[in-house]
Coordinates of C-alpha atoms and ligand atoms in Angstrom, one line a residue:
M64 CA 14.7 11.1 -9.4
A65 CA 15.0 7.5 -8.2
T66 CA 17.4 5.4 -10.2
S67 CA 16.4 1.9 -11.0
S68 CA 18.5 0.5 -8.2
T69 CA 16.9 2.8 -5.5
K70 CA 13.5 2.6 -6.9
K71 CA 11.1 0.7 -4.8
W72 CA 9.6 -2.4 -6.4
W73 CA 6.0 -1.4 -5.4
K74 CA 6.1 2.2 -6.7
N75 CA 4.0 1.5 -9.8
A76 CA 2.0 -1.5 -8.5
I77 CA -1.7 -2.1 -8.9
V78 CA -3.0 -3.5 -5.6
Y79 CA -6.1 -5.7 -5.3
Q80 CA -7.7 -6.4 -1.9
I81 CA -9.1 -9.8 -1.2
Y82 CA -11.6 -10.3 1.6
P83 CA -11.1 -14.1 1.8
R84 CA -14.5 -14.9 3.3
S85 CA -16.3 -13.5 0.3
F86 CA -13.9 -14.1 -2.6
C87 CA -14.3 -17.8 -3.7
D88 CA -15.4 -20.9 -1.9
S89 CA -13.6 -24.1 -3.1
N90 CA -15.4 -26.7 -0.9
G91 CA -19.0 -25.7 -0.7
D92 CA -19.2 -24.7 2.9
G93 CA -20.3 -21.2 1.9
I94 CA -17.1 -19.5 3.1
G95 CA -14.4 -18.3 0.7
D96 CA -11.0 -19.9 1.2
I97 CA -7.4 -20.0 0.2
P98 CA -7.7 -22.8 -2.4
G99 CA -10.5 -20.6 -3.9
I100 CA -8.1 -17.7 -4.1
I101 CA -5.5 -19.9 -5.8
S102 CA -8.1 -20.9 -8.4
K103 CA -8.5 -17.2 -9.3
L104 CA -4.8 -16.2 -9.6
H105 CA -4.9 -16.3 -13.3
Y106 CA -7.9 -14.1 -13.4
L107 CA -6.0 -11.5 -11.2
K108 CA -3.0 -11.8 -13.4
E109 CA -5.0 -11.2 -16.5
L110 CA -6.6 -8.2 -14.8
G111 CA -3.1 -6.8 -14.3
V112 CA -2.8 -7.1 -10.5
D113 CA 0.8 -6.9 -9.1
V114 CA 0.1 -7.1 -5.4
I115 CA -2.7 -8.8 -3.4
W116 CA -3.6 -7.4 0.0
L117 CA -5.1 -10.3 1.8
S118 CA -7.5 -9.4 4.7
P119 CA -6.8 -11.6 7.8
V120 CA -6.6 -15.4 7.3
Y121 CA -5.2 -16.2 10.7
P122 CA -7.1 -18.4 13.3
S123 CA -9.9 -16.3 14.8
P124 CA -13.2 -16.9 16.5
G125 CA -14.5 -14.6 13.8
Y126 CA -16.4 -12.0 15.8
D127 CA -14.9 -9.4 13.5
N128 CA -14.3 -11.7 10.5
G129 CA -10.6 -12.3 11.3
Y130 CA -9.8 -8.8 12.7
D131 CA -9.8 -10.6 16.0
I132 CA -6.8 -12.9 15.8
S133 CA -6.3 -15.8 18.2
D134 CA -3.1 -17.1 16.7
Y135 CA -0.8 -14.9 14.6
K136 CA 1.3 -17.8 13.2
G137 CA -1.5 -20.0 11.9
I138 CA -4.2 -20.3 9.2
N139 CA -7.8 -20.3 10.1
P140 CA -9.0 -23.9 9.2
E141 CA -12.1 -22.3 7.6
F142 CA -9.7 -20.8 5.0
G143 CA -7.4 -23.8 4.6
T144 CA -4.0 -24.9 5.9
M145 CA -0.5 -23.5 6.2
E146 CA 0.4 -25.6 3.1
D147 CA -2.4 -23.9 1.2
M148 CA -1.0 -20.5 2.3
E149 CA 2.5 -21.5 1.2
K150 CA 1.1 -22.7 -2.1
L151 CA -0.7 -19.4 -2.6
I152 CA 2.5 -17.4 -2.0
S153 CA 4.5 -19.6 -4.4
R154 CA 1.9 -19.8 -7.1
A155 CA 1.4 -16.0 -7.0
K156 CA 5.1 -15.5 -7.1
R157 CA 5.3 -17.6 -10.2
L158 CA 2.8 -15.2 -11.8
G159 CA 4.7 -12.2 -10.6
I160 CA 2.2 -11.3 -8.0
K161 CA 3.3 -10.4 -4.4
I162 CA 1.2 -10.9 -1.3
I163 CA 0.8 -8.5 1.6
M164 CA -1.0 -9.7 4.7
D165 CA -3.2 -7.8 7.1
L166 CA -1.4 -7.2 10.4
V167 CA -3.8 -6.4 13.3
I168 CA -1.7 -5.4 16.2
N169 CA -3.8 -2.9 18.1
H170 CA -5.6 -5.7 19.6
T171 CA -5.8 -9.5 19.7
S172 CA -8.9 -11.7 20.1
D173 CA -10.0 -12.4 23.7
E174 CA -9.5 -16.0 22.7
H175 CA -5.8 -15.5 22.1
E176 CA -3.6 -17.6 24.5
W177 CA -2.1 -14.4 25.8
F178 CA -5.5 -13.0 26.9
K179 CA -6.7 -16.3 28.3
K180 CA -3.5 -16.5 30.5
A181 CA -4.0 -12.9 31.5
L182 CA -7.6 -13.6 32.6
A183 CA -6.3 -16.6 34.5
G184 CA -4.1 -14.2 36.5
D185 CA -0.7 -14.7 34.9
S186 CA 1.0 -11.4 35.6
K187 CA 3.3 -11.6 32.6
Y188 CA 0.4 -11.7 30.3
R189 CA -1.8 -9.3 32.2
D190 CA 0.8 -6.7 31.3
Y191 CA 0.3 -7.5 27.5
Y192 CA -3.1 -5.7 27.8
Y193 CA -4.7 -2.9 29.7
F194 CA -6.3 -4.2 32.9
R195 CA -7.4 -1.5 35.3
D196 CA -9.6 -1.1 38.4
G197 CA -12.8 0.9 37.9
K198 CA -13.5 4.2 39.5
G199 CA -16.1 3.4 42.0
R200 CA -18.9 1.9 39.9
K201 CA -17.6 3.4 36.7
A202 CA -15.1 2.2 34.1
P203 CA -11.4 3.4 34.5
N204 CA -12.0 6.2 32.0
N205 CA -14.7 7.6 29.8
W206 CA -13.3 6.4 26.4
G207 CA -15.7 5.2 23.7
S208 CA -15.3 2.3 21.3
F209 CA -15.1 2.5 17.5
F210 CA -18.2 0.3 17.4
G211 CA -20.3 2.4 19.7
G212 CA -20.6 2.0 23.5
K213 CA -17.8 1.9 26.1
A214 CA -14.2 1.0 25.5
W215 CA -14.0 -1.0 28.8
T216 CA -15.5 -4.4 29.8
K217 CA -15.6 -5.7 33.3
T218 CA -14.0 -9.1 34.0
E219 CA -15.2 -11.7 36.4
N220 CA -12.5 -10.5 38.8
G221 CA -14.2 -7.1 39.0
D222 CA -11.5 -5.2 37.1
Y223 CA -11.8 -3.9 33.5
Y224 CA -9.9 -4.3 30.2
L225 CA -9.6 -1.8 27.4
H226 CA -10.9 -2.5 23.9
L227 CA -11.2 0.3 21.3
F228 CA -13.2 -2.1 19.1
S229 CA -15.5 -4.9 20.3
K230 CA -15.2 -6.5 23.7
K231 CA -13.8 -9.6 21.9
Q232 CA -10.8 -7.4 20.8
P233 CA -8.7 -6.4 23.8
D234 CA -6.1 -3.8 23.1
L235 CA -2.4 -4.7 23.4
N236 CA -0.2 -2.7 25.7
W237 CA 2.5 -1.3 23.5
H238 CA 4.4 0.1 26.5
N239 CA 5.4 -3.4 27.2
P240 CA 8.7 -4.4 25.5
D241 CA 7.6 -8.1 25.4
V242 CA 4.7 -7.1 23.1
Y243 CA 7.2 -5.5 20.8
E244 CA 9.3 -8.7 20.7
E245 CA 6.3 -11.0 20.2
I246 CA 4.9 -8.9 17.3
T247 CA 8.1 -8.3 15.5
D248 CA 8.8 -12.1 15.7
I249 CA 5.4 -12.6 14.0
M250 CA 6.3 -10.2 11.3
R251 CA 9.6 -12.0 10.6
F252 CA 7.7 -15.4 10.6
W253 CA 5.6 -14.3 7.7
L254 CA 8.3 -12.3 5.8
D255 CA 10.5 -15.4 6.0
K256 CA 7.6 -17.3 4.3
G257 CA 7.8 -14.9 1.4
V258 CA 5.1 -12.4 2.2
A259 CA 6.1 -9.0 0.7
G260 CA 4.8 -6.7 3.4
F261 CA 1.8 -5.8 5.5
R262 CA -1.3 -3.7 5.6
C263 CA -1.2 -2.5 9.2
D264 CA -4.6 -2.3 10.7
V265 CA -5.4 1.0 12.6
I266 CA -1.7 1.4 13.1
N267 CA -1.9 5.1 14.2
I268 CA -3.8 4.3 17.4
I269 CA -1.7 1.5 18.9
Y270 CA 0.3 3.5 21.4
K271 CA -1.8 5.0 24.2
E272 CA -0.1 7.9 25.7
S273 CA -2.2 8.0 28.9
L274 CA -5.4 6.5 30.1
E275 CA -6.8 9.8 31.3
N276 CA -10.4 10.8 30.7
G277 CA -11.0 12.2 27.2
K278 CA -12.7 15.4 26.2
R279 CA -16.4 14.5 25.8
R280 CA -17.4 13.9 22.2
F281 CA -20.4 12.5 20.5
A282 CA -18.2 9.6 19.2
L283 CA -14.8 8.3 20.2
T284 CA -14.3 10.2 23.5
G285 CA -10.6 9.7 24.4
K286 CA -9.0 9.7 21.0
E287 CA -6.6 12.6 21.8
H288 CA -4.8 10.2 24.1
Y289 CA -4.0 7.6 21.4
L290 CA -4.1 9.2 17.9
N291 CA -0.7 9.6 16.2
T292 CA 1.2 9.8 19.4
E293 CA 5.0 10.3 19.5
G294 CA 5.3 6.8 21.0
C295 CA 3.4 5.4 17.9
H296 CA 5.9 7.1 15.5
E297 CA 8.8 5.7 17.5
L298 CA 7.3 2.2 17.3
I299 CA 6.8 2.4 13.6
Q300 CA 10.3 3.7 13.1
R301 CA 11.6 0.7 15.0
F302 CA 9.5 -1.8 13.0
N303 CA 11.0 -0.2 9.9
A304 CA 14.6 -0.1 11.0
E305 CA 14.7 -3.5 12.7
V306 CA 12.4 -5.6 10.5
W307 CA 10.8 -4.1 7.4
S308 CA 13.9 -2.5 5.9
K309 CA 15.7 -5.9 6.1
Y310 CA 13.1 -7.5 3.8
K311 CA 12.4 -4.6 1.4
T312 CA 8.8 -4.7 2.3
F313 CA 5.8 -2.7 1.2
I314 CA 3.9 -1.4 4.2
V315 CA 0.6 0.4 3.9
G316 CA -0.9 1.7 7.1
E317 CA -4.6 2.1 7.8
T318 CA -4.6 5.4 9.6
V319 CA -7.8 6.6 11.1
F320 CA -8.8 10.3 11.5
V321 CA -5.6 11.5 9.8
T322 CA -5.2 15.0 8.5
P323 CA -2.7 15.6 5.6
D324 CA -0.1 16.7 8.1
D325 CA -0.5 13.6 10.2
A326 CA -0.3 11.5 7.1
K327 CA 2.9 13.2 6.0
L328 CA 4.5 12.5 9.3
L329 CA 3.5 8.8 9.0
S330 CA 4.5 8.3 5.4
D331 CA 7.2 10.8 4.4
E332 CA 10.0 8.8 2.9
S333 CA 12.7 10.6 4.9
R334 CA 11.0 9.6 8.2
K335 CA 11.3 5.9 7.5
E336 CA 8.0 4.9 8.8
L337 CA 5.2 3.7 6.5
D338 CA 5.4 3.5 2.7
A339 CA 1.8 4.8 2.2
V340 CA -1.3 5.4 4.3
F341 CA -5.0 5.1 3.8
F342 CA -6.8 8.3 4.7
F343 CA -10.6 8.5 5.2
E344 CA -11.6 12.0 4.4
H345 CA -13.2 11.2 1.0
M346 CA -15.1 8.3 2.6
D347 CA -16.7 10.7 5.0
V348 CA -17.7 13.2 2.3
D349 CA -21.4 12.5 2.9
S350 CA -21.3 11.9 6.7
R351 CA -22.4 14.1 9.5
G352 CA -19.6 13.4 12.0
V353 CA -20.4 9.7 12.2
K354 CA -21.0 7.6 9.0
W355 CA -24.5 6.4 10.1
F356 CA -25.9 10.0 9.9
K357 CA -25.6 11.1 6.3
K358 CA -25.9 14.3 4.4
A359 CA -26.3 14.7 0.6
Y360 CA -23.3 13.6 -1.4
K361 CA -21.8 16.5 -3.4
P362 CA -19.3 15.7 -6.1
C363 CA -17.6 19.0 -5.7
R364 CA -16.7 18.0 -2.1
L365 CA -15.2 14.8 -3.3
I366 CA -13.1 16.6 -5.8
R367 CA -11.9 19.1 -3.2
I368 CA -10.9 16.4 -0.8
L369 CA -9.1 14.3 -3.4
D370 CA -7.2 17.3 -4.7
K371 CA -6.1 18.2 -1.2
W372 CA -4.6 14.8 -0.7
Q373 CA -3.0 14.6 -4.1
K374 CA -1.1 17.8 -3.3
A375 CA -0.3 16.8 0.3
L376 CA 1.3 13.3 -0.3
E377 CA 4.0 11.9 -2.5
V378 CA 2.4 8.5 -2.8
P379 CA -1.3 8.6 -1.7
A380 CA -2.9 5.1 -1.3
N381 CA -5.9 5.7 -3.4
Y382 CA -9.1 3.7 -2.9
L383 CA -12.8 4.2 -3.4
E384 CA -14.0 1.2 -1.5
N385 CA -12.9 -1.6 0.8
H386 CA -14.4 -4.2 3.2
D387 CA -15.4 -1.4 5.7
Q388 CA -17.1 0.9 3.3
I389 CA -20.1 0.8 1.0
R390 CA -19.6 0.1 -2.7
S391 CA -18.2 3.0 -4.6
V392 CA -21.0 3.0 -7.3
N393 CA -23.5 3.4 -4.5
H394 CA -21.3 6.0 -2.7
F395 CA -20.2 8.3 -5.5
G396 CA -22.0 7.0 -8.5
N397 CA -25.3 5.5 -9.6
T398 CA -26.7 1.9 -9.6
G399 CA -29.5 2.6 -12.0
K400 CA -29.3 4.0 -15.5
F401 CA -25.7 5.3 -15.0
W402 CA -24.4 2.2 -13.2
E403 CA -22.0 1.2 -15.9
K404 CA -20.9 4.7 -16.8
S405 CA -20.3 5.7 -13.2
A406 CA -18.3 2.5 -12.4
K407 CA -16.1 3.2 -15.4
L408 CA -15.6 6.8 -14.4
L409 CA -14.6 5.7 -10.9
C410 CA -12.2 3.2 -12.4
G411 CA -10.6 5.9 -14.5
L412 CA -10.4 8.3 -11.6
N413 CA -8.7 5.7 -9.3
L414 CA -6.2 4.7 -11.9
C415 CA -5.2 8.2 -13.1
L416 CA -4.6 9.8 -9.8
K417 CA -1.1 10.1 -8.5
G418 CA -0.2 7.3 -6.1
L419 CA -1.0 3.7 -5.7
P420 CA -4.4 2.4 -6.9
F421 CA -6.1 -0.1 -4.6
I422 CA -9.0 -2.1 -6.1
Y423 CA -11.3 -4.0 -3.9
E424 CA -12.7 -7.4 -4.9
G425 CA -15.8 -7.0 -7.1
E426 CA -15.2 -3.3 -7.7
E427 CA -13.8 -4.3 -11.1
I428 CA -17.2 -5.6 -12.2
G429 CA -19.2 -2.8 -10.6
M430 CA -20.6 -4.7 -7.7
T431 CA -23.2 -2.8 -5.7
N432 CA -24.3 -2.7 -2.1
G433 CA -26.0 -5.7 -0.6
D434 CA -29.8 -6.0 -1.2
F435 CA -30.5 -7.0 2.4
R436 CA -34.1 -7.3 3.5
G437 CA -33.6 -6.4 7.1
L438 CA -31.2 -6.2 10.0
R439 CA -31.5 -9.9 10.4
D440 CA -29.6 -10.5 7.1
L441 CA -26.5 -8.7 8.5
K442 CA -23.5 -10.5 10.0
D443 CA -21.2 -7.6 10.9
V444 CA -20.3 -7.1 14.6
E445 CA -20.2 -3.3 14.0
S446 CA -23.8 -3.2 12.8
A447 CA -25.0 -5.3 15.7
S448 CA -23.1 -3.1 18.2
V449 CA -24.3 0.2 16.6
N450 CA -27.9 -1.2 16.6
Q451 CA -27.6 -1.6 20.3
A452 CA -26.2 1.9 20.7
M453 CA -29.0 3.4 18.6
K454 CA -31.5 1.5 20.8
R455 CA -30.0 3.2 23.8
L456 CA -30.6 6.5 22.0
L457 CA -34.3 5.4 21.7
L458 CA -34.3 5.3 17.9
V459 CA -37.2 3.2 16.6
H460 CA -36.7 0.1 14.5
S461 CA -37.6 1.6 11.1
I462 CA -35.1 4.4 11.5
R463 CA -32.3 2.0 12.8
R464 CA -33.0 -0.3 9.9
R465 CA -32.8 2.5 7.3
L466 CA -29.6 4.1 8.8
I467 CA -27.8 0.8 9.2
L468 CA -28.8 -0.9 6.0
R469 CA -27.5 1.9 3.8
T470 CA -24.1 2.1 5.7
T471 CA -23.4 -1.4 7.0
R472 CA -20.0 -2.8 6.2
D473 CA -21.7 -6.0 5.0
N474 CA -22.6 -4.0 1.8
A475 CA -19.1 -4.6 0.6
R476 CA -18.8 -8.1 2.0
T477 CA -21.4 -9.9 -0.2
P478 CA -19.8 -12.8 -2.1
V479 CA -18.0 -11.9 -5.4
Q480 CA -20.3 -12.6 -8.3
W481 CA -18.4 -14.9 -10.7
D482 CA -21.4 -15.9 -12.7
S483 CA -25.2 -15.8 -12.7
S484 CA -25.8 -19.2 -11.2
E485 CA -27.6 -19.6 -7.8
G486 CA -24.3 -19.5 -5.8
A487 CA -22.9 -16.9 -8.2
G488 CA -20.0 -19.2 -8.9
F489 CA -18.8 -18.3 -5.4
T490 CA -20.1 -21.4 -3.7
T491 CA -22.1 -24.6 -4.3
G492 CA -23.4 -24.4 -0.8
T493 CA -25.2 -21.8 1.3
P494 CA -23.2 -18.5 1.3
W495 CA -22.3 -17.1 4.7
L496 CA -23.8 -13.7 3.6
K497 CA -26.6 -13.2 1.1
I498 CA -25.6 -13.0 -2.6
N499 CA -27.0 -10.0 -4.5
A500 CA -29.8 -10.7 -7.0
N501 CA -28.0 -8.5 -9.6
K502 CA -25.5 -11.4 -10.1
S503 CA -27.8 -12.0 -13.1
Y504 CA -26.0 -9.2 -15.0
I505 CA -23.2 -8.1 -12.7
N506 CA -20.8 -11.0 -12.9
V507 CA -17.3 -11.9 -14.1
K508 CA -18.4 -14.5 -16.7
D509 CA -20.7 -12.2 -18.6
E510 CA -18.4 -9.2 -18.3
K511 CA -15.5 -11.1 -19.7
E512 CA -17.4 -11.8 -22.8
D513 CA -18.7 -8.3 -23.3
E514 CA -16.0 -6.1 -24.8
N515 CA -17.5 -2.9 -23.4
S516 CA -18.0 -4.2 -19.9
I517 CA -16.7 -2.6 -16.7
L518 CA -14.3 -5.5 -16.2
N519 CA -12.8 -5.0 -19.7
F520 CA -12.6 -1.3 -19.0
Y521 CA -10.6 -2.0 -15.9
K522 CA -8.3 -4.3 -17.9
K523 CA -7.7 -1.6 -20.5
M524 CA -7.2 1.1 -18.0
I525 CA -4.7 -0.9 -16.0
E526 CA -2.8 -1.8 -19.2
Y527 CA -2.8 1.8 -20.2
R528 CA -1.6 2.9 -16.8
K529 CA 1.2 0.4 -16.9
G530 CA 2.4 1.8 -20.2
S531 CA 2.0 5.5 -19.3
H532 CA 5.1 7.4 -18.2
A533 CA 2.9 10.3 -16.9
L534 CA 0.6 8.1 -14.9
N535 CA 3.5 6.3 -13.2
E536 CA 6.0 9.1 -12.7
G537 CA 4.1 12.3 -13.5
T538 CA 3.2 15.3 -11.4
Y539 CA -0.4 16.1 -10.5
R540 CA -2.0 19.5 -11.1
R541 CA -5.7 20.4 -10.9
V542 CA -7.1 22.5 -13.7
A543 CA -10.0 24.9 -13.1
S544 CA -13.4 23.5 -14.1
P545 CA -17.1 23.6 -13.4
S546 CA -17.9 22.4 -9.9
D547 CA -18.8 18.7 -10.6
V548 CA -16.1 18.1 -13.2
Y549 CA -12.6 17.1 -12.0
I550 CA -9.9 18.0 -14.5
F551 CA -6.2 17.4 -13.7
T552 CA -3.0 16.9 -15.6
R553 CA -0.4 14.2 -15.1
E554 CA 2.8 15.2 -16.5
S555 CA 6.3 13.7 -16.8
D556 CA 9.2 14.7 -19.0
E557 CA 7.9 12.3 -21.7
Q558 CA 4.1 12.7 -21.6
R559 CA 1.4 15.1 -20.5
L560 CA -2.2 13.9 -20.0
Y561 CA -5.3 15.8 -19.3
I562 CA -7.8 13.8 -17.3
Y563 CA -11.4 14.9 -17.5
C564 CA -13.8 13.2 -15.0
K565 CA -17.4 14.3 -14.9
V566 CA -18.0 13.2 -11.4
G567 CA -21.5 14.8 -11.1
S568 CA -24.7 13.6 -12.9
Ligands
LIG188 O1 -10.9 -0.7 10.6 C1 -10.8 0.3 11.5 C2 -11.9 1.3 11.4 O2 -11.7 2.4 11.6 C3 -13.2 0.8 11.0 O3 -13.6 -0.4 11.7 C4 -14.2 1.8 11.2 O4 -14.4 2.0 12.6 C5 -15.5 1.4 10.6 O5 -15.3 0.9 9.4 C6 -16.3 2.7 10.5 O6 -16.0 3.4 9.4 C7 -10.1 -1.8 10.8 C8 -10.5 -2.9 9.9 O7 -10.4 -2.5 8.5 C9 -11.9 -3.3 10.3 O8 -12.4 -4.3 9.4 C10 -11.8 -3.9 11.7 O9 -13.1 -4.1 12.1 C11 -11.2 -2.9 12.6 O10 -10.0 -2.3 12.1 C12 -10.8 -3.6 13.9 O11 -9.7 -4.4 13.7
LIG189 CA1 -14.8 -22.8 1.9

């Protein structure tokens, strides 16, 4: 067992994710910002948050809401200044809250200086990316992009560059030692400012082993050439040895398409890579291969998946929603009669599982999917790109509308509902994305006053977890149960708990 000196500071932390654009707008321009976050630090403290994961706040043209970074050492003026960021770090520190930043290093924005120089023909910077000649009239290989469509775009010079996401997000070439130097320098820059670690975006796909054609698939042709490669493990081990371990950071990796075995290799303590990883299997519980095509959600499947991951990992990063997924009450619960009960159930589940609980902004008040009227209400680049891909498949508008509206990432990106006023206490101006009408009863202000609200349930559950030896240190064991009831024990030498979750209706 870890002694207090070897025990990692983050082991029992409650992590709260902030998607800055949608959290709190301080100046009425309709966009959440850093001063807005600072104004809510006491709220987060009261909730019991120990660590904030801040989605990207760096300068960015914003095609993927900040996941397309044009300057890794700056702050997007839409969100504030470097002084604001420093103030956020120090104010949070005073309250005992640590901040981890999002680190997006699979790709940069195409408006990053490096890419601009590369396009202008500077050979040093061309080698920061993957530029290749096409094969005849075709792209250099048959890989597909995560957002639908091809992973290559032709430049004005006639060659192509690789982008696993949108064409505004060219992939970095991690074979180039200069890229390693640049990015580790950026890590040190933020760690020196007092940031406590990183959430590493799509970290398990950064190292492309080859650029050969991939085996043809319905989606993501080519992935066998870049998923969890040996080179990727080596890179992460170097980040850890040369940078992270020097600062005693907490590093959580977003790892796409991982199996429990892949996840163990990436996060097993003895391998000195990542501290924890986000897996996706439970998010895909109701999808047919790709998330846009759904099958019925079955609670017993969710239970089976969670159980599998509880057994596989020492410290699973547990989450039920984030800025890329639909809201958990819509996904696994109910937004009608059982809205409140299902939100509380999901809270209990997340906070009683073994591992680290991640709470996404608004989850603690039971926020629901966006009530968008049509595709034109959406802002997400993925939705736009998938809409185009679906058009190419000749799907008619009504079908595209239905498939996209129920799954779009914008469902989780609607502004946080602080009160029932027109701007929901989020903004005094026009919000960048439509605010849900249910702000009338789903909002922080009203829930604070109601002793039995979802928000107060979160507060109590977090407090209970913090005081519980079994929930922090205990083992996990599933107990046999009817198919839609999840029963498990958490047991330490001081305490044994039976957790009973009726996940089905
Ligand atoms: O997400 C990676 C990722 O796998 C998702 O974009 C996924 O393709 C999508 O949600 C379908 O499930 C990370 C970020 O979290 C996301 O916001 C970014 O768009 C993406 O990387 C590119 O940086
Ligand atoms: Ca603002």
